[in-house]
Short mmCIF file of C-alpha atoms in Angstrom, two decimals:
data_model
loop_
_atom_site.label_atom_id
_atom_site.label_comp_id
_atom_site.label_asym_id
_atom_site.label_seq_id
_atom_site.Cartn_x
_atom_site.Cartn_y
_atom_site.Cartn_z
CA UNK D 31 24.01 28.45 -112.53
CA UNK D 32 24.95 24.43 -112.40
CA UNK D 33 27.74 25.15 -115.10
CA UNK D 34 29.15 27.85 -113.01
CA UNK D 35 29.15 25.57 -109.85
CA UNK D 36 31.03 23.22 -111.88
CA UNK D 37 33.60 25.10 -112.76
CA UNK D 38 34.62 25.88 -109.43
CA UNK D 39 34.32 22.36 -108.03
CA UNK D 40 36.66 21.29 -111.53
CA UNK D 41 40.60 20.33 -111.09
CA UNK D 42 42.96 22.51 -112.41
CA UNK D 43 43.96 21.92 -115.61
CA UNK D 44 47.31 20.58 -116.47
CA UNK D 45 48.57 24.34 -117.63
CA UNK D 46 47.30 25.67 -113.90
CA UNK D 47 48.63 23.16 -112.24
CA UNK D 48 52.15 23.51 -113.36
CA UNK D 49 51.99 27.48 -113.28
CA UNK D 50 53.69 29.57 -110.24
CA UNK D 51 51.92 32.78 -110.43
CA UNK D 52 54.19 35.72 -109.29
CA UNK D 53 52.54 38.22 -107.59
CA UNK D 54 53.10 40.98 -110.37
CA UNK D 55 51.20 38.33 -112.55
CA UNK D 56 47.14 38.30 -112.94
CA UNK D 57 45.39 35.35 -112.13
CA UNK D 58 42.46 34.39 -114.59
CA UNK D 59 39.36 34.12 -113.54
CA UNK D 60 38.99 30.69 -113.98
CA UNK D 61 41.65 30.08 -111.88
CA UNK D 62 41.13 32.24 -109.08
CA UNK D 63 37.39 30.92 -108.95
CA UNK D 64 38.82 27.05 -108.27
CA UNK D 65 41.31 28.12 -106.17
CA UNK D 66 39.16 30.35 -104.20
CA UNK D 67 36.28 28.06 -103.78
CA UNK D 68 38.03 24.66 -103.31
CA UNK D 69 40.47 25.94 -100.70
CA UNK D 70 37.48 27.68 -98.79
CA UNK D 71 36.03 24.50 -98.77
CA UNK D 72 39.00 22.86 -97.64
CA UNK D 73 39.16 24.81 -94.43
CA UNK D 74 35.57 24.59 -93.87
CA UNK D 75 35.42 21.30 -94.11
CA UNK D 76 38.59 20.45 -91.95
CA UNK D 77 36.53 23.19 -89.38
CA UNK D 78 33.65 21.30 -89.56
CA UNK D 79 35.05 18.03 -88.52
CA UNK D 80 37.33 19.97 -85.47
CA UNK D 81 35.72 23.07 -84.20
CA UNK D 82 32.35 23.74 -84.96
CA UNK D 83 31.06 21.38 -82.56
CA UNK D 84 33.59 23.25 -79.73
CA UNK D 85 32.10 26.49 -80.47
CA UNK D 86 28.22 25.08 -80.24
CA UNK D 87 29.43 23.95 -76.72
CA UNK D 88 31.33 27.01 -76.41
CA UNK D 89 27.65 29.12 -76.40
CA UNK D 90 26.15 26.17 -74.54
CA UNK D 91 28.64 26.90 -71.46
CA UNK D 92 28.66 30.42 -71.67
CA UNK D 93 24.82 30.52 -71.81
CA UNK D 94 24.28 27.95 -68.60
CA UNK D 95 22.20 25.77 -70.63
CA UNK D 96 20.71 22.70 -69.24
CA UNK D 97 18.73 20.14 -70.59
CA UNK D 98 15.56 19.39 -69.31
CA UNK D 99 15.43 15.75 -67.94
CA UNK D 100 12.23 14.01 -66.16
CA UNK D 101 12.02 11.58 -63.63
CA UNK D 102 11.81 7.84 -65.43
CA UNK D 103 8.63 6.95 -66.44
CA UNK D 104 6.97 10.46 -66.03
CA UNK D 105 6.79 13.52 -67.04
CA UNK D 106 7.68 14.89 -63.87
CA UNK D 107 10.28 17.53 -64.18
CA UNK D 108 13.96 17.23 -62.14
CA UNK D 109 16.23 19.89 -61.31
CA UNK D 110 17.74 21.97 -63.87
CA UNK D 111 19.23 25.09 -62.23
CA UNK D 112 22.14 26.38 -64.83
CA UNK D 113 25.34 27.14 -63.38
CA UNK D 114 27.26 30.07 -65.04
CA UNK D 115 31.18 29.16 -64.13
CA UNK D 116 32.19 30.37 -67.64
CA UNK D 117 29.85 33.12 -67.88
CA UNK D 118 31.64 34.48 -64.30
CA UNK D 119 35.15 33.92 -65.68
CA UNK D 120 34.90 35.61 -68.58
CA UNK D 121 32.33 38.74 -67.46
CA UNK D 122 34.97 39.76 -64.49
CA UNK D 123 37.72 39.40 -66.61
CA UNK D 124 36.14 41.57 -69.89
CA UNK D 125 35.91 45.05 -68.19
CA UNK D 126 39.66 44.55 -66.14
CA UNK D 127 41.34 43.63 -69.76
CA UNK D 128 39.48 46.49 -71.43
CA UNK D 129 40.07 49.36 -68.92
CA UNK D 130 43.87 48.24 -69.40
CA UNK D 131 43.86 48.85 -72.80
CA UNK D 132 41.70 52.19 -72.58
CA UNK D 133 43.48 53.05 -69.29
CA UNK D 134 44.77 56.53 -70.87
CA UNK D 135 43.54 59.18 -72.68
CA UNK D 136 45.01 59.08 -75.82
CA UNK D 137 45.02 55.03 -75.40
CA UNK D 138 47.98 54.94 -77.89
CA UNK D 139 51.02 57.17 -78.73
CA UNK D 140 52.55 57.95 -81.95
CA UNK D 141 56.31 58.74 -81.75
CA UNK D 142 58.28 60.96 -83.38
CA UNK D 143 61.46 60.02 -86.02
CA UNK D 144 64.97 61.43 -85.39
CA UNK D 145 64.03 64.51 -87.71
CA UNK D 146 60.90 64.86 -87.05
CA UNK D 147 58.87 67.47 -85.14
CA UNK D 148 57.25 66.29 -82.18
CA UNK D 149 54.45 68.58 -82.96
CA UNK D 150 53.50 66.59 -86.27
CA UNK D 151 53.26 63.23 -84.43
CA UNK D 152 50.95 64.82 -81.84
CA UNK D 153 48.29 66.18 -85.08
CA UNK D 154 48.93 62.66 -86.82
CA UNK D 155 47.92 60.81 -83.46
CA UNK D 156 44.63 63.43 -82.95
CA UNK D 157 43.84 62.51 -86.67
CA UNK D 158 43.87 58.67 -85.88
CA UNK D 159 42.05 59.31 -83.18
CA UNK D 160 39.10 60.86 -84.87
CA UNK D 161 39.36 58.62 -87.52
CA UNK D 162 38.49 55.65 -85.36
CA UNK D 163 36.12 57.18 -83.03
CA UNK D 164 34.02 56.68 -86.48
CA UNK D 165 34.59 52.69 -86.20
CA UNK D 166 33.53 52.66 -82.59
CA UNK D 167 37.31 51.20 -81.89
CA UNK D 168 36.05 50.55 -78.38
CA UNK D 169 33.38 48.44 -78.62
CA UNK D 170 34.91 46.58 -81.58
CA UNK D 171 38.18 45.69 -79.46
CA UNK D 172 35.58 44.78 -76.38
CA UNK D 173 33.77 41.53 -79.17
CA UNK D 174 37.48 41.16 -80.34
CA UNK D 175 38.64 39.99 -76.92
CA UNK D 176 35.23 38.53 -76.08
CA UNK D 177 35.45 36.02 -78.34
CA UNK D 178 39.24 35.22 -77.64
CA UNK D 179 37.82 34.18 -74.00
CA UNK D 180 34.68 32.58 -74.85
CA UNK D 181 36.03 30.35 -78.35
CA UNK D 182 39.80 30.60 -77.70
CA UNK D 183 40.67 32.82 -80.98
CA UNK D 184 38.95 36.64 -82.15
CA UNK D 185 39.41 37.91 -85.66
CA UNK D 186 39.80 41.79 -86.21
CA UNK D 187 39.77 43.26 -89.06
CA UNK D 188 41.72 46.35 -90.17
CA UNK D 189 40.88 47.92 -93.58
CA UNK D 190 40.95 51.55 -95.21
CA UNK D 191 37.72 53.72 -96.02
CA UNK D 192 37.98 55.62 -99.22
CA UNK D 193 35.03 57.09 -100.63
CA UNK D 194 33.77 59.94 -102.56
CA UNK D 195 30.18 61.17 -102.40
CA UNK D 196 28.06 64.11 -103.79
CA UNK D 197 26.40 65.82 -101.29
CA UNK D 198 23.82 69.13 -101.33
CA UNK D 199 23.87 71.51 -97.98
CA UNK D 200 21.34 74.16 -98.05
CA UNK D 201 22.89 77.36 -97.64
CA UNK D 202 21.22 80.76 -96.44
CA UNK D 203 21.73 84.05 -97.96
CA UNK D 204 19.34 87.44 -97.90
CA UNK D 205 18.14 89.84 -101.06
CA UNK D 206 16.69 92.94 -100.84
CA UNK D 207 13.06 92.51 -101.11
CA UNK D 208 10.86 92.48 -104.20
CA UNK D 209 7.73 93.02 -102.64
CA UNK D 210 5.39 95.28 -104.20
CA UNK D 211 2.03 96.65 -102.21
CA UNK D 212 -0.76 98.36 -104.15
CA UNK D 213 -1.20 102.18 -102.82
CA UNK D 214 -3.39 104.50 -103.93
CA UNK D 215 -3.93 102.10 -107.43
CA UNK D 216 -0.25 102.22 -108.12
CA UNK D 217 2.16 98.85 -107.28
CA UNK D 218 4.78 100.48 -104.52
CA UNK D 219 8.27 98.49 -104.02
CA UNK D 220 8.54 97.80 -100.43
CA UNK D 221 11.85 98.23 -98.40
CA UNK D 222 13.48 95.42 -96.73
CA UNK D 223 15.44 91.73 -96.88
CA UNK D 224 13.96 88.48 -97.58
CA UNK D 225 15.74 84.87 -96.62
CA UNK D 226 16.74 82.60 -99.64
CA UNK D 227 17.65 79.10 -99.28
CA UNK D 228 20.24 77.62 -102.46
CA UNK D 229 20.62 74.02 -102.59
CA UNK D 230 24.72 73.85 -103.63
CA UNK D 231 26.13 70.44 -104.65
CA UNK D 232 29.70 69.54 -102.96
CA UNK D 233 31.90 66.39 -103.30
CA UNK D 234 32.54 64.62 -99.50
CA UNK D 235 35.21 62.53 -99.16
CA UNK D 236 35.68 59.52 -96.50
CA UNK D 237 39.40 58.41 -96.12
CA UNK D 238 40.39 57.04 -92.80
CA UNK D 239 40.99 53.48 -91.12
CA UNK D 240 38.66 51.49 -90.27
CA UNK D 241 38.21 48.13 -87.70
CA UNK D 242 35.52 45.89 -87.13
CA UNK D 243 35.70 42.98 -85.55
CA UNK D 244 35.06 39.37 -87.48
CA UNK D 245 32.65 36.35 -86.21
CA UNK D 246 34.63 33.05 -85.65
CA UNK D 247 31.85 31.88 -87.38
CA UNK D 248 32.32 33.72 -90.38
CA UNK D 249 36.17 33.20 -90.32
CA UNK D 250 37.70 30.31 -92.32
CA UNK D 251 41.68 29.67 -92.91
CA UNK D 252 44.27 27.28 -93.72
CA UNK D 253 44.81 24.09 -91.75
CA UNK D 254 48.00 24.41 -92.16
CA UNK D 255 48.78 27.52 -90.16
CA UNK D 256 51.32 27.05 -87.09
CA UNK D 257 49.95 30.09 -85.01
CA UNK D 258 47.15 31.93 -83.77
CA UNK D 259 48.31 34.89 -85.96
CA UNK D 260 46.06 34.76 -89.07
CA UNK D 261 49.06 36.36 -91.27
CA UNK D 262 51.25 33.40 -90.81
CA UNK D 263 48.77 31.51 -93.11
CA UNK D 264 48.77 31.26 -96.17
CA UNK D 265 45.28 32.15 -97.14
CA UNK D 266 42.75 32.87 -95.11
CA UNK D 267 38.96 33.58 -96.49
CA UNK D 268 35.62 35.43 -94.87
CA UNK D 269 32.05 34.58 -95.36
CA UNK D 270 29.13 37.12 -95.34
CA UNK D 271 25.43 36.70 -96.43
CA UNK D 272 24.92 40.84 -98.28
CA UNK D 273 21.74 41.76 -99.71
CA UNK D 274 21.21 42.29 -102.87
CA UNK D 275 21.26 45.98 -102.85
CA UNK D 276 24.27 46.11 -101.00
CA UNK D 277 26.19 43.68 -103.59
CA UNK D 278 24.21 46.14 -106.40
CA UNK D 279 26.06 49.13 -104.94
CA UNK D 280 29.21 47.98 -106.06
CA UNK D 281 28.38 48.00 -109.86
CA UNK D 282 29.87 51.88 -110.33
CA UNK D 283 33.32 50.55 -108.98
CA UNK D 284 35.39 49.65 -111.87
CA UNK D 285 37.75 46.76 -110.45
CA UNK D 286 33.94 44.71 -110.01
CA UNK D 287 32.52 42.89 -112.21
CA UNK D 288 28.54 42.42 -110.31
CA UNK D 289 25.90 40.70 -112.80
CA UNK D 290 22.56 42.46 -113.77
CA UNK D 291 19.99 42.87 -110.89
CA UNK D 292 17.46 40.69 -112.16
CA UNK D 293 20.53 37.87 -111.95
CA UNK D 294 21.40 38.63 -108.57
CA UNK D 295 17.86 38.43 -107.36
CA UNK D 296 17.53 35.09 -109.13
CA UNK D 297 20.54 33.92 -107.56
CA UNK D 298 19.62 35.07 -104.15
CA UNK D 299 17.30 32.21 -103.94
CA UNK D 300 19.99 29.57 -104.48
CA UNK D 301 22.13 31.08 -101.85
CA UNK D 302 24.62 28.21 -100.34
CA UNK D 303 24.74 27.02 -96.32
CA UNK D 304 27.40 26.08 -94.57
CA UNK D 305 28.16 24.11 -91.13
CA UNK D 306 28.96 27.86 -89.27
CA UNK D 307 25.19 28.91 -90.04
CA UNK D 308 24.45 25.73 -87.39
CA UNK D 309 26.92 26.58 -85.31
CA UNK D 310 25.69 30.53 -85.02
CA UNK D 311 21.68 28.51 -84.56
CA UNK D 312 23.31 27.15 -81.72
CA UNK D 313 24.16 30.20 -79.70
CA UNK D 314 19.82 30.76 -79.84
CA UNK D 315 19.22 27.01 -79.67
CA UNK D 316 21.20 27.31 -76.19
CA UNK D 317 18.44 29.87 -74.90
CA UNK D 318 15.82 27.54 -75.93
CA UNK D 319 15.11 29.98 -79.35
CA UNK D 320 14.84 29.30 -82.59
CA UNK D 321 17.06 31.10 -85.32
CA UNK D 322 17.86 30.56 -88.84
CA UNK D 323 21.17 32.72 -90.14
CA UNK D 324 20.17 31.23 -93.59
CA UNK D 325 16.51 32.80 -94.09
CA UNK D 326 16.31 35.65 -95.23
CA UNK D 327 13.55 37.65 -93.09
CA UNK D 328 11.99 40.28 -95.68
CA UNK D 329 10.23 39.96 -98.83
CA UNK D 330 11.73 42.47 -100.27
CA UNK D 331 13.71 41.53 -103.63
CA UNK D 332 16.79 44.33 -102.55
CA UNK D 333 16.73 42.60 -98.55
CA UNK D 334 17.47 39.13 -100.10
CA UNK D 335 20.74 37.64 -99.39
CA UNK D 336 24.23 36.49 -101.60
CA UNK D 337 26.94 34.50 -99.95
CA UNK D 338 30.35 36.74 -100.72
CA UNK D 339 33.64 34.46 -99.92
CA UNK D 340 36.83 36.75 -99.65
CA UNK D 341 39.52 35.06 -100.28
CA UNK D 342 42.83 36.74 -98.91
CA UNK D 343 46.16 35.78 -99.55
CA UNK D 344 49.44 38.12 -99.20
CA UNK D 345 49.59 39.11 -102.96
CA UNK D 346 45.79 38.55 -103.76
CA UNK D 347 41.87 38.96 -103.13
CA UNK D 348 39.60 37.76 -104.68
CA UNK D 349 35.36 38.01 -104.18
CA UNK D 350 33.29 34.85 -105.14
CA UNK D 351 29.26 35.33 -105.19
CA UNK D 352 27.69 32.23 -104.42
CA UNK D 353 30.79 29.89 -105.85
CA UNK D 354 29.57 30.46 -108.97
CA UNK D 355 30.74 34.09 -110.39
CA UNK D 356 34.14 36.04 -109.50
CA UNK D 357 33.70 39.19 -109.36
CA UNK D 358 36.83 40.77 -107.66
CA UNK D 359 40.28 39.65 -108.85
CA UNK D 360 42.72 42.13 -108.16
CA UNK D 361 46.00 42.07 -106.30
CA UNK D 362 45.88 42.29 -102.60
CA UNK D 363 45.64 46.38 -102.08
CA UNK D 364 47.30 46.01 -98.56
CA UNK D 365 50.26 43.72 -99.21
CA UNK D 366 49.15 41.43 -96.38
CA UNK D 367 46.09 39.59 -95.09
CA UNK D 368 44.53 42.22 -92.56
CA UNK D 369 43.12 40.58 -89.88
CA UNK D 370 44.35 40.48 -86.29
CA UNK D 371 44.28 37.47 -83.84
CA UNK D 372 43.59 37.29 -80.19
CA UNK D 373 44.00 34.24 -78.37
CA UNK D 374 43.27 33.07 -74.62
CA UNK D 375 45.83 29.97 -74.50
CA UNK D 376 47.33 29.04 -77.57
CA UNK D 377 48.65 25.55 -78.63
CA UNK D 378 52.04 25.81 -80.23
CA UNK D 379 51.97 24.87 -83.80
CA UNK D 380 47.96 25.26 -84.49
CA UNK D 381 45.85 28.41 -85.10
CA UNK D 382 42.60 27.61 -83.13
CA UNK D 383 43.54 28.14 -79.22
CA UNK D 384 41.60 27.10 -76.23
CA UNK D 385 39.44 29.50 -74.69
CA UNK D 386 37.96 29.66 -70.87
CA UNK D 387 34.93 27.46 -71.92
CA UNK D 388 37.15 25.04 -72.70
CA UNK D 389 39.37 24.91 -69.66
CA UNK D 390 36.49 25.56 -67.62
CA UNK D 391 34.00 23.14 -69.07
CA UNK D 392 34.88 19.94 -67.13
CA UNK D 393 34.05 22.05 -63.49
CA UNK D 394 31.33 23.84 -64.73
CA UNK D 395 29.69 20.37 -65.91
CA UNK D 396 30.50 18.74 -62.81
CA UNK D 397 28.80 21.85 -60.55
CA UNK D 398 25.73 21.92 -62.80
CA UNK D 399 25.95 17.80 -61.79
CA UNK D 400 26.34 18.17 -58.12
CA UNK D 401 23.84 20.95 -57.81
CA UNK D 402 21.29 19.53 -59.38
CA UNK D 403 21.81 16.26 -57.76
CA UNK D 404 21.49 17.81 -54.15
CA UNK D 405 18.48 19.67 -55.58
CA UNK D 406 16.80 16.21 -56.41
CA UNK D 407 17.68 14.83 -53.42
CA UNK D 408 15.75 17.32 -51.54
CA UNK D 409 12.92 17.21 -53.45
CA UNK D 410 12.69 13.57 -52.83
CA UNK D 411 13.14 14.18 -48.67
CA UNK D 412 10.12 17.10 -49.37
CA UNK D 413 8.03 14.84 -51.01
CA UNK D 414 8.99 11.49 -49.80
CA UNK D 415 7.28 8.42 -51.50
CA UNK D 416 4.85 6.04 -49.49
CA UNK D 417 4.88 2.88 -49.38
CA UNK D 418 0.90 1.63 -49.28
CA UNK D 419 -0.24 -1.91 -48.38
CA UNK D 420 -1.29 -3.66 -51.20
CA UNK D 421 -5.23 -3.72 -50.82
CA UNK D 422 -5.69 -0.38 -48.92
CA UNK D 423 -7.75 1.51 -51.63
CA UNK D 424 -6.85 5.19 -51.34
CA UNK D 425 -6.40 7.18 -54.63
CA UNK D 426 -2.71 8.12 -55.60
CA UNK D 427 -3.45 11.51 -55.90
CA UNK D 428 -4.55 11.40 -52.04
CA UNK D 429 -1.44 10.02 -51.16
CA UNK D 430 0.72 13.10 -52.06
CA UNK D 431 2.12 15.22 -49.10
CA UNK D 432 0.24 18.45 -48.85
CA UNK D 433 -0.45 20.61 -45.49
CA UNK D 434 -3.57 19.52 -43.93
CA UNK D 435 -3.72 16.19 -45.33
CA UNK D 436 -5.65 13.26 -43.49
CA UNK D 437 -5.77 9.51 -44.61
CA UNK D 438 -7.93 7.08 -43.26
CA UNK D 439 -6.37 3.34 -42.55
CA UNK D 440 -7.74 0.75 -39.89
CA UNK D 441 -3.62 0.11 -39.36
CA UNK D 442 -1.73 3.61 -40.12
CA UNK D 443 1.79 2.19 -38.49
CA UNK D 444 1.51 -0.74 -41.10
CA UNK D 445 -0.99 0.47 -44.30
CA UNK D 446 1.34 3.63 -45.14
CA UNK D 447 5.47 3.49 -44.36
CA UNK D 448 7.68 6.18 -45.31
CA UNK D 449 10.75 4.74 -46.51
CA UNK D 450 14.02 5.97 -44.81
CA UNK D 451 15.51 8.29 -47.51
CA UNK D 452 19.30 8.81 -47.38
CA UNK D 453 21.25 12.12 -47.55
CA UNK D 454 24.18 10.79 -49.99
CA UNK D 455 24.64 14.68 -50.97
CA UNK D 456 24.82 16.61 -47.96
CA UNK D 457 28.63 17.37 -48.60
CA UNK D 458 27.14 18.90 -52.26
CA UNK D 459 28.38 22.28 -51.64
CA UNK D 460 31.38 21.48 -50.13
CA UNK D 461 32.65 19.41 -53.44
CA UNK D 462 30.85 22.90 -55.40
CA UNK D 463 33.37 25.41 -53.48
CA UNK D 464 35.76 22.90 -54.19
CA UNK D 465 35.56 23.03 -57.83
CA UNK D 466 35.52 26.78 -57.72
CA UNK D 467 38.32 26.58 -55.97
CA UNK D 468 40.12 24.78 -58.72
CA UNK D 469 38.47 27.20 -61.61
CA UNK D 470 40.27 29.83 -60.33
CA UNK D 471 43.89 28.53 -60.17
CA UNK D 472 42.86 27.43 -63.92
CA UNK D 473 41.96 30.99 -64.68
CA UNK D 474 43.20 33.19 -62.49
CA UNK D 475 40.60 34.80 -62.08
CA UNK D 476 40.07 35.21 -58.41
CA UNK D 477 36.72 35.69 -56.45
CA UNK D 478 38.32 37.92 -54.19
CA UNK D 479 39.96 40.16 -56.48
CA UNK D 480 38.44 39.62 -60.20
CA UNK D 481 34.47 38.72 -59.87
CA UNK D 482 34.32 40.64 -56.70
CA UNK D 483 32.94 38.29 -54.02
CA UNK D 484 34.62 36.50 -51.17
CA UNK D 485 35.51 32.87 -51.56
CA UNK D 486 32.91 29.97 -50.86
CA UNK D 487 33.65 28.70 -47.69
CA UNK D 488 35.75 31.50 -46.23
CA UNK D 489 39.73 32.43 -47.08
CA UNK D 490 41.83 32.91 -43.97
CA UNK D 491 44.05 34.84 -45.95
CA UNK D 492 41.85 37.76 -46.48
CA UNK D 493 41.74 38.77 -43.05
CA UNK D 494 44.77 41.29 -42.88
CA UNK D 495 45.57 43.61 -45.85
CA UNK D 496 48.56 42.14 -46.90
CA UNK D 497 46.76 38.74 -47.45
CA UNK D 498 44.50 40.89 -49.72
CA UNK D 499 47.08 42.23 -51.65
CA UNK D 500 48.66 39.58 -51.96
CA UNK D 501 46.42 37.75 -53.50
CA UNK D 502 45.07 39.88 -55.90
CA UNK D 503 48.30 40.92 -57.09
CA UNK D 504 48.33 37.20 -58.01
CA UNK D 505 45.16 37.29 -59.62
CA UNK D 506 46.10 40.52 -61.46
CA UNK D 507 49.49 39.21 -62.49
CA UNK D 508 47.28 37.43 -65.48
CA UNK D 509 45.48 40.23 -66.99
CA UNK D 510 48.86 42.50 -68.32
CA UNK D 511 49.84 39.04 -70.15
CA UNK D 512 46.72 38.70 -71.82
CA UNK D 513 46.76 42.68 -72.46
CA UNK D 514 50.43 42.51 -74.07
CA UNK D 515 49.36 39.88 -76.25
CA UNK D 516 46.57 42.05 -77.61
CA UNK D 517 48.59 44.70 -77.91
CA UNK D 518 51.22 42.95 -80.09
#
């Protein structure tokens, strides 16, 4: 195993470094292993340094994560009220975008060519609709779009499923009865029919397109990609943790070179991990939970997992198992990298875009700080500190304010004094409302039109139908722009 790993990390030989392969030329497995593993690690290193920390922060913002703080020198908790500004904006945009994409039924059209029959186009459209129904395409779009709003980028993969399988079907039939009864000591046949079930073998063909979302934490791309469109990259890769029995099921496919079952089980004990696993772990940590994606949760050897890296270029597809063995090394069957990118706000010349969590982070942190500071101040005013004259022997717990409290003192006016409490955050909610209005201008998701509630502090423009329609039109003008990008 160590030898296989070292082969992947070795630099190209002099001959390999001087050879430019044409699309029709086959790669050697040694060359494919080096290119796939080292390019993947370059993309993984770039993402670890620049974007995985962003993804972890996105989960915290979307889930309203708040660090629990305590009053200095005590274990008394301070206010830790979550603020869901990013969640509010993302979840209010989602139904509007989805309903615009799937507004019509069917939700896409197939147009006939110049010399083609419109009935054939309609038949093709029906076939595609039936095939995509197997992929649950609406849910795929929902996950794809949600990733783009949270992280800035969403990835969806288009593939083709071509499978032939043997099936058995139970077919009933009726036969002449063969029953006999003994009558007067003589076996006598009885008229009638009996139901007989035959098991017949047949071949089932599954031949259709498949769409599925890819987690941004499982997707790696050429750092030099100049656009959120993955097809403009030189290469990209996906990383998956697949079960031993799933990898073993590819053994009958002639293009694959799968190690023996015992070897797969042994390799599953040394599955590599990446920073992306820690990023996925952060989604659960933000909810004060614990999740380790790299840990197998079954003792069944068939359920142990192996790392499979799929390395794509327009001309080549390479699958590497645990970064040690090439199990597939063939020409790209599609002739292009079958990934489609959705993005919220792109950065010219870069692949990784900005999501709503990026643009709303400052406002959400501000609102969280103001609201919790206000609650802390209210807590201090309700449970005011007390100044006690030195020498007055009253237990500290007796000095805490509570209903029906009685304190005994020789000189109450001087023995116990409540210091004046400032009210510096009395304008807190005005500041929060101002922050909410700024957030609406950033995303275009106004409370009136998108979120479904009135603006904090009132809105004079909402007093008339004309004002309401103007605000709704301005808010919804952002939706078609996002939908058109997705359609393209």
